[in-house]
Coordinates of C-alpha atoms in Angstrom, one line a residue:
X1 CA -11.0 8.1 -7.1
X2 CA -11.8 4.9 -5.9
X3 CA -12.5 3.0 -9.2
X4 CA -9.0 3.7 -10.3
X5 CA -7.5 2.0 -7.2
X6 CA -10.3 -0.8 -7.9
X7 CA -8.8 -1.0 -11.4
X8 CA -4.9 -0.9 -10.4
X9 CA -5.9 -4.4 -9.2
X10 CA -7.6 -5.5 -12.8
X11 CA -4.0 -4.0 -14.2
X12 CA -1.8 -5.9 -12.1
X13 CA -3.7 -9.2 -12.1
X14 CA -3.2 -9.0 -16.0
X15 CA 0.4 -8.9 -16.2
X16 CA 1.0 -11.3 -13.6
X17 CA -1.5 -13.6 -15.6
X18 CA 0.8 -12.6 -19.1
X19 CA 3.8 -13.4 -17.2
X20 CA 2.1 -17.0 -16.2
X21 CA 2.7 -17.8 -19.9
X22 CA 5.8 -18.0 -19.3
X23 CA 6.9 -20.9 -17.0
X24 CA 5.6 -23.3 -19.7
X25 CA 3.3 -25.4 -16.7
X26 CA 1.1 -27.2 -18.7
X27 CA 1.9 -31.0 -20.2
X28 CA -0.8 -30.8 -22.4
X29 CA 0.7 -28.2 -24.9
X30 CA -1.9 -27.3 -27.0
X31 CA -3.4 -26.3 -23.3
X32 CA -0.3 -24.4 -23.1
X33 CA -0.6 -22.9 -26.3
X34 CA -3.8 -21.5 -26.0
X35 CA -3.2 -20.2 -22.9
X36 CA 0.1 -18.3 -23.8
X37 CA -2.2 -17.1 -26.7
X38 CA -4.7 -15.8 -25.0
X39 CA -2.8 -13.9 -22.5
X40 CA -0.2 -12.5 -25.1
X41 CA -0.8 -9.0 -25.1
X42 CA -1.9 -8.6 -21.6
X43 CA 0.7 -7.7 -19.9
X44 CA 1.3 -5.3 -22.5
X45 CA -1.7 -3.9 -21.7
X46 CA -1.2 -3.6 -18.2
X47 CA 1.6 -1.9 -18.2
X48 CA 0.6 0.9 -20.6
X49 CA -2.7 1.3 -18.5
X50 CA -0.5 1.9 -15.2
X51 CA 1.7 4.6 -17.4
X52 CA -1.5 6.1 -18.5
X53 CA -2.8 6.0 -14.8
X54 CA 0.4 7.4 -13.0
X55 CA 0.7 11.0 -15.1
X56 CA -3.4 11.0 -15.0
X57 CA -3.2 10.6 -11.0
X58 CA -0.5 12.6 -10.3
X59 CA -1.9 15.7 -12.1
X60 CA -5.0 15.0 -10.6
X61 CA -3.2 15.1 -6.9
X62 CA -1.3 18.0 -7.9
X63 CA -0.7 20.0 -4.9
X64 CA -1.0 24.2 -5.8
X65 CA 1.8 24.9 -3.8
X66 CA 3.8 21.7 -3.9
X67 CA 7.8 22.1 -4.5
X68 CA 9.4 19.8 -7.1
X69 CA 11.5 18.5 -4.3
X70 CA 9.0 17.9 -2.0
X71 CA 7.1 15.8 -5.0
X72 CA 10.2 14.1 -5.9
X73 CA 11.0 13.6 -1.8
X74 CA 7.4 11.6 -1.9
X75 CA 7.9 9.6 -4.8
X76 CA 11.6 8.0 -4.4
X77 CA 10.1 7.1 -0.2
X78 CA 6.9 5.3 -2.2
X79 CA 8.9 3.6 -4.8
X80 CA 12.0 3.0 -3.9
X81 CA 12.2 1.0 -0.9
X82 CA 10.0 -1.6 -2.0
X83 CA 12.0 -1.6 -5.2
X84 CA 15.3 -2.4 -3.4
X85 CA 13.6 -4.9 -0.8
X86 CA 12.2 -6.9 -3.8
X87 CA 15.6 -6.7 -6.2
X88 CA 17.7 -7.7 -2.8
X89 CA 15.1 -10.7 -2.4
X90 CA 15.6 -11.7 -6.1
X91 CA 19.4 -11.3 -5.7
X92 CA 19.0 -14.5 -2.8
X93 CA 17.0 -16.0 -4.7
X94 CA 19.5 -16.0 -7.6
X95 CA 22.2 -16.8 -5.8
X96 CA 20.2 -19.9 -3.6
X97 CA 19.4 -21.3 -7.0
X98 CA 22.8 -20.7 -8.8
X99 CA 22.0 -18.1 -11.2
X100 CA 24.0 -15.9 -13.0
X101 CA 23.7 -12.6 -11.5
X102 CA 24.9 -9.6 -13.3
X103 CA 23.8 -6.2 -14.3
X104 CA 23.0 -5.2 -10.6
X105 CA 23.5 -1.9 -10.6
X106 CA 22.2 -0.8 -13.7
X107 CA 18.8 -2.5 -12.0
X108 CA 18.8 -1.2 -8.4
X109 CA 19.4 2.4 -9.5
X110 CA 16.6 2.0 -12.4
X111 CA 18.9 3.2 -15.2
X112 CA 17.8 -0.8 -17.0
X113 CA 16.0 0.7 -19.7
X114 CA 18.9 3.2 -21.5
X115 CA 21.0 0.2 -22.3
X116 CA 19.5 -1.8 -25.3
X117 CA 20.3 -4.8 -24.0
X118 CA 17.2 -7.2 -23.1
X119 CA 19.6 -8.9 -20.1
X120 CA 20.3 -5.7 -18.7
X121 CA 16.6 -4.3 -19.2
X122 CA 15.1 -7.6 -17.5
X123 CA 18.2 -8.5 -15.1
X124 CA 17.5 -9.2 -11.6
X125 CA 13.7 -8.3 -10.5
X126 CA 12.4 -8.1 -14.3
X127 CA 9.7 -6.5 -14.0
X128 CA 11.3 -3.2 -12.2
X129 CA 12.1 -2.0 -15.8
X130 CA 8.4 -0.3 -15.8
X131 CA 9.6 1.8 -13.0
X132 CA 12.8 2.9 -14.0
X133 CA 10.8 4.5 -17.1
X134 CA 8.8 6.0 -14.5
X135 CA 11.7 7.2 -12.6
X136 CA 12.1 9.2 -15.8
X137 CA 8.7 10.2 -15.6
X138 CA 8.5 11.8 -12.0
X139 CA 11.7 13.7 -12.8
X140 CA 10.3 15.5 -15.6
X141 CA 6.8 15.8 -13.5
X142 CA 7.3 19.3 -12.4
X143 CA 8.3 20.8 -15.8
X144 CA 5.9 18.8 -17.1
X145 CA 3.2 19.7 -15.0
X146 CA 4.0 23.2 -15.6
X147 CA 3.5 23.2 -19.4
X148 CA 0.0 21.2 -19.4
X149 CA -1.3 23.8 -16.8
X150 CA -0.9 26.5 -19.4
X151 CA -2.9 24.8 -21.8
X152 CA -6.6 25.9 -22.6
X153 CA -9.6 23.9 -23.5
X154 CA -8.3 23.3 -27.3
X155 CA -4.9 22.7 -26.5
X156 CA -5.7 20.6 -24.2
X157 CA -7.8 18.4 -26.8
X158 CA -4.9 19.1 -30.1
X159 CA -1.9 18.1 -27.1
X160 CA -4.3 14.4 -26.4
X161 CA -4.7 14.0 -30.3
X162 CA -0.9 14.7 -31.2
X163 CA 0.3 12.1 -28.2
X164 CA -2.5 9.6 -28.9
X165 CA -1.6 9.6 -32.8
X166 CA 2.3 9.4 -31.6
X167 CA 2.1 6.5 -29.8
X168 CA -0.2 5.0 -32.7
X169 CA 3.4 5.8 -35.0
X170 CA 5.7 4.6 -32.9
X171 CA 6.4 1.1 -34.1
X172 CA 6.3 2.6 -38.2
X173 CA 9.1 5.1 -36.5
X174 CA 10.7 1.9 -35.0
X175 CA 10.9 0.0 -38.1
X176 CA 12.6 3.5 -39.9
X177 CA 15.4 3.9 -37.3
X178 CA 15.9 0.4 -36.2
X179 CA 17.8 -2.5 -37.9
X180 CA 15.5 -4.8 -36.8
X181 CA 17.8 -7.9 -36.7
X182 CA 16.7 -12.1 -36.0
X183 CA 13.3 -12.2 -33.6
X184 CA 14.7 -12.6 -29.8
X185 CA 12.8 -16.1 -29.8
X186 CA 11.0 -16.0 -26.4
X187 CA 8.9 -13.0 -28.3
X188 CA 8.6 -12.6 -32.2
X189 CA 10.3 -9.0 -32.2
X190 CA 14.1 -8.0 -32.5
X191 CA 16.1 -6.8 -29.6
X192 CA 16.1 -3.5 -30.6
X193 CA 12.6 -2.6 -31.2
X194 CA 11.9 -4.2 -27.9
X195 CA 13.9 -1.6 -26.1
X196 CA 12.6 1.0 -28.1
X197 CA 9.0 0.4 -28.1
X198 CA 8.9 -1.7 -24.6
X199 CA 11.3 0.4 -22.4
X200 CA 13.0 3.5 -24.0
X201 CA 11.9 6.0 -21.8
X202 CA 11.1 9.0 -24.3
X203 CA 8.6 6.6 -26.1
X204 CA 7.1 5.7 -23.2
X205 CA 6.5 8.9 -22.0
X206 CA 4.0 9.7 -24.4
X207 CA 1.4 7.7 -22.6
X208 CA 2.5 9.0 -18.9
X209 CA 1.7 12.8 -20.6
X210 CA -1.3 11.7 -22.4
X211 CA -2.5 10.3 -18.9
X212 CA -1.5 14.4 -17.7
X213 CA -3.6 15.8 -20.0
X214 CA -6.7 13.8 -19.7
X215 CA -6.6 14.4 -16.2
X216 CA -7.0 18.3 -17.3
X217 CA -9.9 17.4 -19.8
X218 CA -11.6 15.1 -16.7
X219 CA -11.6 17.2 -13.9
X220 CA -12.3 20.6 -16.5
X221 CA -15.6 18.6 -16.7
X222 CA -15.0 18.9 -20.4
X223 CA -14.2 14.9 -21.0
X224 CA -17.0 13.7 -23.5
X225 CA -15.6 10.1 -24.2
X226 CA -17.2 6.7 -23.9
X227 CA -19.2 5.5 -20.5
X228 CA -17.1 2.8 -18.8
X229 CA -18.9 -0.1 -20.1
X230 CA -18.4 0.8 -23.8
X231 CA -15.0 1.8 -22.8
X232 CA -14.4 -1.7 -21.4
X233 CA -15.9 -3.5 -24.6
X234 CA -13.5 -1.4 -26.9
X235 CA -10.8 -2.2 -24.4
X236 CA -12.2 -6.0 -25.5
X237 CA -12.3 -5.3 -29.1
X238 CA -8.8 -3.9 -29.1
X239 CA -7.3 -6.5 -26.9
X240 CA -8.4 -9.3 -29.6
X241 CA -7.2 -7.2 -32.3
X242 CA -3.9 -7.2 -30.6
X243 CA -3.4 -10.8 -30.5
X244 CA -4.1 -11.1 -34.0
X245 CA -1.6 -7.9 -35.1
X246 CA 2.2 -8.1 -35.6
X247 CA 3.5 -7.3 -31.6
X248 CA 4.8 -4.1 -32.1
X249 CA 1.2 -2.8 -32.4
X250 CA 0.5 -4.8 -29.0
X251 CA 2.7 -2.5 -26.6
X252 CA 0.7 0.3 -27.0
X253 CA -0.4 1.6 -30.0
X254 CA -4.1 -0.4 -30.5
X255 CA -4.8 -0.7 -27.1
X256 CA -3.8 2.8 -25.7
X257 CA -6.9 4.7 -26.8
X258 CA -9.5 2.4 -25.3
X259 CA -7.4 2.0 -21.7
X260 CA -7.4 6.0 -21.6
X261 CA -11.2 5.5 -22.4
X262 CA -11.2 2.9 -19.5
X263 CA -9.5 5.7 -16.7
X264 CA -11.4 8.2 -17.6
X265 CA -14.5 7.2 -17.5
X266 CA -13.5 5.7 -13.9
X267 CA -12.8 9.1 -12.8
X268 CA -15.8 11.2 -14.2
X269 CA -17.6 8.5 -12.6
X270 CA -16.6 8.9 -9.5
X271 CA -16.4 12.5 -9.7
X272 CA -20.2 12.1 -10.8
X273 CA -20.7 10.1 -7.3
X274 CA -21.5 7.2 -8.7
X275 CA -20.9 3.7 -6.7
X276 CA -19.8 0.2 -8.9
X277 CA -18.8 -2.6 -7.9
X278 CA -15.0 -1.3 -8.1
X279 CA -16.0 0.6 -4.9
X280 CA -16.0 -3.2 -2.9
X281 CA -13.5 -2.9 0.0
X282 CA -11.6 -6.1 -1.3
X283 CA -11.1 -4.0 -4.5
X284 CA -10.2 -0.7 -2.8
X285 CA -7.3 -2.7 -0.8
X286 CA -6.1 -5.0 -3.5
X287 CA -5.9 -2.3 -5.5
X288 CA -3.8 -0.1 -2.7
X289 CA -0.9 -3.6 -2.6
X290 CA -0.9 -3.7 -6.4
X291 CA 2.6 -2.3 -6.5
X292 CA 3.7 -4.6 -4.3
X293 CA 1.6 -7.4 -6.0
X294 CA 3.6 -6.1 -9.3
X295 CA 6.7 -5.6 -7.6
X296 CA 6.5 -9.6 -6.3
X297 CA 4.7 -11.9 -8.4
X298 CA 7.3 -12.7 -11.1
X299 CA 10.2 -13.8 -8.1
X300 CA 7.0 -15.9 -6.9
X301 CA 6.1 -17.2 -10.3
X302 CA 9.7 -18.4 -11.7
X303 CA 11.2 -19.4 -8.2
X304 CA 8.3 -21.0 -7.1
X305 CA 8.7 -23.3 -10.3
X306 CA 12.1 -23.9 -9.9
X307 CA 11.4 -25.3 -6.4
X308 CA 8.5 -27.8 -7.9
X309 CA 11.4 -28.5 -10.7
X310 CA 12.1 -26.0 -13.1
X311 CA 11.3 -27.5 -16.4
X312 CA 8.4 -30.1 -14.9
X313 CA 5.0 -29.4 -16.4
X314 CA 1.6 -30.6 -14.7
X315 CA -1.7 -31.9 -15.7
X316 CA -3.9 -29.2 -17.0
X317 CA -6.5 -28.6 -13.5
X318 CA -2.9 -28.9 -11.6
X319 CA -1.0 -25.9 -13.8
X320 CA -4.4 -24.0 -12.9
X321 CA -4.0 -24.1 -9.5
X322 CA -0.3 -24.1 -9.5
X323 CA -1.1 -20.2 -11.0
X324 CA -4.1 -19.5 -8.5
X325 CA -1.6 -20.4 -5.6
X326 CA 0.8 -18.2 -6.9
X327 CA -1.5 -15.9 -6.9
X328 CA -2.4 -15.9 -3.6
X329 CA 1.1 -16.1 -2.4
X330 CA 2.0 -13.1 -3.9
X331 CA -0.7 -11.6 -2.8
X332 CA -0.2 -12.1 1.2
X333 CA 3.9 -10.7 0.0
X334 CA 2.4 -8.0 -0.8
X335 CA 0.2 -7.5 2.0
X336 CA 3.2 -7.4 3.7
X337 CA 5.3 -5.3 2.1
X338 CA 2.6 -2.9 1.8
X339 CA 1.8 -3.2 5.6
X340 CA 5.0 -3.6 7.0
X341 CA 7.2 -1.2 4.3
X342 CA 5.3 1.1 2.0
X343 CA 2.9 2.6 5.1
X344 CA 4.9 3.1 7.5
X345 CA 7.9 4.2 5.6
X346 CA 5.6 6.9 3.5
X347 CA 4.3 8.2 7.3
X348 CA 7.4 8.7 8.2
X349 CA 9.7 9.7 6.1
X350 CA 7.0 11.1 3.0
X351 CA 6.9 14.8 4.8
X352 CA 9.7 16.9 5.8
X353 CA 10.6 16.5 10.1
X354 CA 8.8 18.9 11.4
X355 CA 9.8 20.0 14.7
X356 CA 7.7 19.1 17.7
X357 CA 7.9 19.2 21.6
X358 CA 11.7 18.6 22.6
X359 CA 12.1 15.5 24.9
X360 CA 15.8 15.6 26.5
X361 CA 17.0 17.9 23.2
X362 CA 16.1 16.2 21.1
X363 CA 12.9 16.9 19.3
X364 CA 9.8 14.3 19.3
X365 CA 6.9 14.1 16.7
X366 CA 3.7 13.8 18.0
X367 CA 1.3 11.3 17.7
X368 CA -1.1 13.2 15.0
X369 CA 2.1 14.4 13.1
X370 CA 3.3 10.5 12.8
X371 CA 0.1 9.2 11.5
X372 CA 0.2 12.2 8.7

C-alpha cells in the first residue's frame, strides 16, 4: 500500500515540525508564538495517525499461518535495535553536554509509559515513549488479531463505533478518575492526565484496535467512508478545531475520526489501483526511513541548539532555516540507520536460520536466503 508509506512521511514530518516549537528559536516572539500555535496539536496528531496505521498494517500483513512468536521475533528485530542505537546516542549526548541522566532503564526496555511520571515517560530519547505503548501493542497482536477475525460484517462496524466513541470519552473519563492537579507549564494539562491520555498504554490502545478493524472493513471491500481528499479537508477542519479546544481533546479524540478517514481511503485507493502523487519514489523511501526520521529528529533538534547556544534565539528567516537544516540532517541520520541498521538487521536476523549447504560444519546461508 504505497500511499500509506507515502503518508508515514506526512506523519513524521508533523511531529518533528510540533516538536520544533519547542526550542523557542525565534527573537521575534510573537513569530514564535504563532508558530508554536499553529503547530500545537500536530504532533498529537502524528502520533495517533501512526497508532492508527500500525494495528491497520499489521492486520492487513497478517500472515495465515504466522506463529505469535515468529510475529513477535519480527517486530522486536524492526524496532528494537534502532531504539537502543538512538537512546545509547542520546545517552552521549547527555553526558557530552552535562545533563542529568536518569531513568535509563525504564527507557531502554520501553516500560516509560506505566510510571506516571512525565521525567521518566520523556527521559533519555523522548520520543521513544510512542513505542513502548506499541510494545504493548504487538504483544497483545496475536490475541488480538484472533478476536477481530471472528467478527462479521456488523460487528465489524458496532466494534469501530464503540472504539471510535471510546477514544471520543476518554478525556471526560480522565477528568472522573484523575485529580487533575497545577498545569505541568511547558503544556496547559496536569501531569496525570498527560500520562493517561498521552501514554497509558490501555488508552492508547483503542486507536491501534480501531486501526485492526478498519483494516477488516478495507480489505472486506465493505469501507464506504470519505474519498481521500474530503478525508484530508476534515483532517483540516478537525486540526483547527483542535487548536482552539482545551488539549485533552487534541491527543486524540477530535482528530482520530478524520485520520482513520485519511488511512483508509489511502488503502482502498490503492487497492482500487489508483496512482497519486504519494506513489513519487521520494515519497515511497522517505516514507520507508520515517522511523528512523522519528526515532532521530528530537536528539537533532535540542542538541543541535545547544551547540548554536542553547537559549540563543535567531532572526525570523534564520530560525526557518535553522528548522529546514535540521530537517535535512535528520533526514540523511536516518538514511543511515535505515541503510546501515534496520535492512540489514531485518534480513538477517527477521526469519528463523534456516539450514543451508554446510561449509567446514558449519552451516552457510545462501545468497537468495540472505536477501529474504
Amino acid at each position: 500500500m504505497p500511499s500509506l508509506t507515502g503518508l508515514r512521511f506526512f506523519a513524521a514530518l508533523a511531529v518533528f515540525a510540533f516538536h520544533a516549537t519547542f526550542d523557542n528559536l525565534f527573537a521575534d516572539r510573537a513569530v514564535g508564538e504563532r508558530f508554536a500555535f499553529w503547530l500545537g496539536s500536530a504532533g498529537w496528531v502524528g502520533v495517533s495517525f501512526f497508532f492508527v496505521l500500525s494495528g491497520f498494517l499489521l492486520t492487513v500483513s497478517a500472515r495465515p499461518k504466522d506463529t505469535a512468536r515468529a510475529f513477535w521475533r519480527r517486530r522486536l528485530v524492526k524496532i528494537y535495535p534502532s531504539h537502543l542505537a538512538a537512546g545509547l546516542l542520546a545517552l552521549v549526548l547527555m553526558w557530552l553536554t552535562g545533563r542529568q541522566i536518569t531513568d535509563v532503564w525504564e527507557n531502554l526496555l520501553l516500560v516509560q509509559v506505566w510510571v506516571p511520571d512525565v521525567t521518566v515517560i520523556l527521559s533519555v530519547n523522548p520520543v521513544s515513549w510512542s513505542l513502548a505503548c506499541e510494545a504493548v501493542f504487538y504483544l497483545a497482536f496475536p490475541l488480538l488479531l484472533r478476536g477481530v477475525r471472528r467478527l462479521g460484517p456488523a460487528g465489524l462496524v458496532r466494534a469501530a463505533a464503540t472504539l471510535a466513541a471510546a477514544v471520543g470519552a476518554m478525556p471526560a473519563l480522565a477528568a472522573l478518575l484523575t485529580e487533575g492537579g497545577p498545569d505541568m507549564g511547558w503544556l496547559p494539562v496536569s501531569e496525570d492526565r498527560y500520562w493517561f491520555l498521552l501514554a497509558f498504554p490501555p488508552v492508547r490502545a483503542l486507536e491501534f484496535v480501531l486501526g485492526m478493524v478498519m483494516a477488516r472493513i478495507v480489505t472486506a471491500g465493505r469501507y464506504r467512508g470519505p474519498g481521500m481528499a474530503l478525508s484530508l479537508a476534515l483532517l483540516a477542519a478537525a486540526y483547527l478545531t483542535a487548536l482552539h479546544a482545551p488539549i485533552e481533546y487534541s491527543f486524540a479524540a477530535l482528530t482520530l475520526l478524520p485520520v482513520t478517514a485519511v488511512i483508509c481511503a489511502a488503502a482502498r485507493q490503492d487497492r482500487s489501483g489508483v496512482r497519486s502523487w504519494l506513489h513519487r519514489p521520494l515519497l515511497q523511501y522517505l516514507g520507508a526511513c520515517s522511523f528512523a526520521f522519528y526515532l532521530l529528529h528530537r536528539l537533532v533538534q535540542f542538541y543541535g541548539h545547544h551547540a548554536l547556544g542553547p537559549t540563543r534565539t535567531f532572526p525570523t528567516l534564520t530560525a526557518f532555516a535553522l528548522i529546514a537544516a535540521s530537517a535535512v540532517v535528520t533526514g540523511l541520520a536516518a538514511h543511515l540507520m535505515h541503510t546501515r541498521l534496520e535492512i540489514p538487521l531485518m534480513r538477517r536476523y527477521a526469519r528463523p536460520r534456516r539450514p543451508g549447504r554446510r561449509r567446514g560444519g558449519v552451516g552457510v546461508r545462501s545468497d537468495a536466503q540472505e536477501r529474504s
